[in-house]
Short mmCIF file of C-alpha atoms in Angstrom, two decimals:
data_model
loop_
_atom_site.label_atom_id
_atom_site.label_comp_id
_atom_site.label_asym_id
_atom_site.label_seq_id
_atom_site.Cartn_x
_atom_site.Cartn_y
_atom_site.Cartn_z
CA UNK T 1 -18.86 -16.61 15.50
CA UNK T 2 -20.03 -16.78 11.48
CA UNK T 3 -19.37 -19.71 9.53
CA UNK T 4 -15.66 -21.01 8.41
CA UNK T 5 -14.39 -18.45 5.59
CA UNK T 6 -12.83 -20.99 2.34
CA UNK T 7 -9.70 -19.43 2.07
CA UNK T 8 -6.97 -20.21 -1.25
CA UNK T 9 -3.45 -19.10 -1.19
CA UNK T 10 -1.43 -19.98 -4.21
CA UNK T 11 2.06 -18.90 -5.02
CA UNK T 12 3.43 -18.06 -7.94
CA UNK T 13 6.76 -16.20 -9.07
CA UNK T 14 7.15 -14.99 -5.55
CA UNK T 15 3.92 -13.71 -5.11
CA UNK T 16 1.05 -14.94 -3.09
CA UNK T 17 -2.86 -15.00 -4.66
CA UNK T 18 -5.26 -15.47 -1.70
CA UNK T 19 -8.97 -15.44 -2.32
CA UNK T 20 -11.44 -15.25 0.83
CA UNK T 21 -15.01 -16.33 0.56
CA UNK T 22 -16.77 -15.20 4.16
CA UNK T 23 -20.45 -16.02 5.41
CA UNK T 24 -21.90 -13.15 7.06
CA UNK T 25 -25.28 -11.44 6.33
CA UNK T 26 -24.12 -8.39 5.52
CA UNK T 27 -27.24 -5.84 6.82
CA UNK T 28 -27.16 -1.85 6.07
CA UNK T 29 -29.43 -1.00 8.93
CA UNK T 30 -32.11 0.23 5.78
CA UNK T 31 -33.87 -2.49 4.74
CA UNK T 32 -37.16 -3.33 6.75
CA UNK T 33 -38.95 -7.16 7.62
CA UNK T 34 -42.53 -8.07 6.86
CA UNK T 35 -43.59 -5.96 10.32
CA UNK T 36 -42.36 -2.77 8.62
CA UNK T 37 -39.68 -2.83 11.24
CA UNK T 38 -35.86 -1.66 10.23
CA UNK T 39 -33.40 -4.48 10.21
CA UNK T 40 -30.41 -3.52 12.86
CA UNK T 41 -27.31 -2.92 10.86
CA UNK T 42 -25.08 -6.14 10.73
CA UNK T 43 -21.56 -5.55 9.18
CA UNK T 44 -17.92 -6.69 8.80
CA UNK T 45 -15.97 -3.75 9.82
CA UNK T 46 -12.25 -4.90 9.85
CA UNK T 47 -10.34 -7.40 7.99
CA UNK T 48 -6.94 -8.67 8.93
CA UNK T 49 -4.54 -11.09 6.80
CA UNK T 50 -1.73 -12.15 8.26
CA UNK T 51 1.66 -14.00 6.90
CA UNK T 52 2.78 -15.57 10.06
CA UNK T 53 3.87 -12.68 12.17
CA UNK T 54 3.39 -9.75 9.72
CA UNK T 55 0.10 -8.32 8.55
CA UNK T 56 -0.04 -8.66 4.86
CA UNK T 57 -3.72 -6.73 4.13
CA UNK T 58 -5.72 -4.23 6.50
CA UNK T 59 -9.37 -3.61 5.17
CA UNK T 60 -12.02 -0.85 7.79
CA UNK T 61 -15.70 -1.89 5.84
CA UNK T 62 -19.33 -0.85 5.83
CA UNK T 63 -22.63 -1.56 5.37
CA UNK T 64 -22.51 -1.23 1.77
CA UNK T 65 -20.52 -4.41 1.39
CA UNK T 66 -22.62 -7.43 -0.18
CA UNK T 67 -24.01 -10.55 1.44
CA UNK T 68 -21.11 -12.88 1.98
CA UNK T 69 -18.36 -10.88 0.62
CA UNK T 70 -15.46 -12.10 -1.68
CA UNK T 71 -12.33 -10.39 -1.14
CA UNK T 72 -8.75 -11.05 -2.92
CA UNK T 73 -5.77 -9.35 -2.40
CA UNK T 74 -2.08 -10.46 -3.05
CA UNK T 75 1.40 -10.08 -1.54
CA UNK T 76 5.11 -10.32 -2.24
CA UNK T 77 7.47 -12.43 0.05
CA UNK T 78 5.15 -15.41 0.99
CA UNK T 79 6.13 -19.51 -0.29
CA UNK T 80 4.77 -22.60 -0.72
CA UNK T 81 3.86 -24.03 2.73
CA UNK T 82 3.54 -20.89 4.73
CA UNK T 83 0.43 -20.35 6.82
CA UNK T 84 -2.45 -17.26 5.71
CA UNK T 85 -4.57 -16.46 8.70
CA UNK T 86 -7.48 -14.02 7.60
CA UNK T 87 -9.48 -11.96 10.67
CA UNK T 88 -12.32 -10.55 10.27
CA UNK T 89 -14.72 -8.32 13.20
CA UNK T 90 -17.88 -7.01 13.05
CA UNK T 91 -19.89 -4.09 14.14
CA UNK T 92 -21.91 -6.04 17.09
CA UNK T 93 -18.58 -7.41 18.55
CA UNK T 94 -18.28 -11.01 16.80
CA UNK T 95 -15.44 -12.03 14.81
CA UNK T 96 -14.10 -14.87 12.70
CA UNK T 97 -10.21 -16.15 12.47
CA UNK T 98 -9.39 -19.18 9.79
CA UNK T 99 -6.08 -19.91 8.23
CA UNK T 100 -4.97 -21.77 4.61
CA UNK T 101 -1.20 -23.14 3.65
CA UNK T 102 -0.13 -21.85 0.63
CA UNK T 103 0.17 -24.19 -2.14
#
């Protein structure tokens, strides 16, 4: 399991601002280490955001997604309160789940 993503929600006019910091190395499978050997690929695939019951963002990624990516999406329908839960998997089978209230 990576590192706790910081996760802001605001609302404003009916419409809900997240912004998702995640921790995750983020290797392409290309890049070599001192020994000249390649560096398995290490990748977020998915990314789910939830707004309690109802997925509010689907994302399928690759390799060529930077070190600890930033992602920010919005959606309609979401107050003050409410919970965001964000999701992510990667391509070796771990996977990361945090949540934020919406303020």
């Amino acid at each position: 399991m990576g590192s706790p993503m910081r996760i802001r929600a605001t609302e404003s006019g009916g419409v809900v601002d997240v912004k998702v910091l995640m921790s995750h190395i983020m290797e392409t499978g290309q890049r070599k280490d001192a020994s000249g050997n390649v560096i398995p690929a290490h990748f977020i695939s998915n990314v789910t955001a939830m707004h309690g019951d109802k997925v509010v963002m689907t994302a399928q990624w690759g390799p060529a997604i930077s070190k600890d990516p930033f992602l920010n999406f919005k959606f309609k329908g979401g107050k003050k309160g409410d919970k965001v839960t964000v999701t992510w998997n990667d391509n070796k089978g771990d996977s990361r789940t945090d949540e934020a209230t919406v303020s």
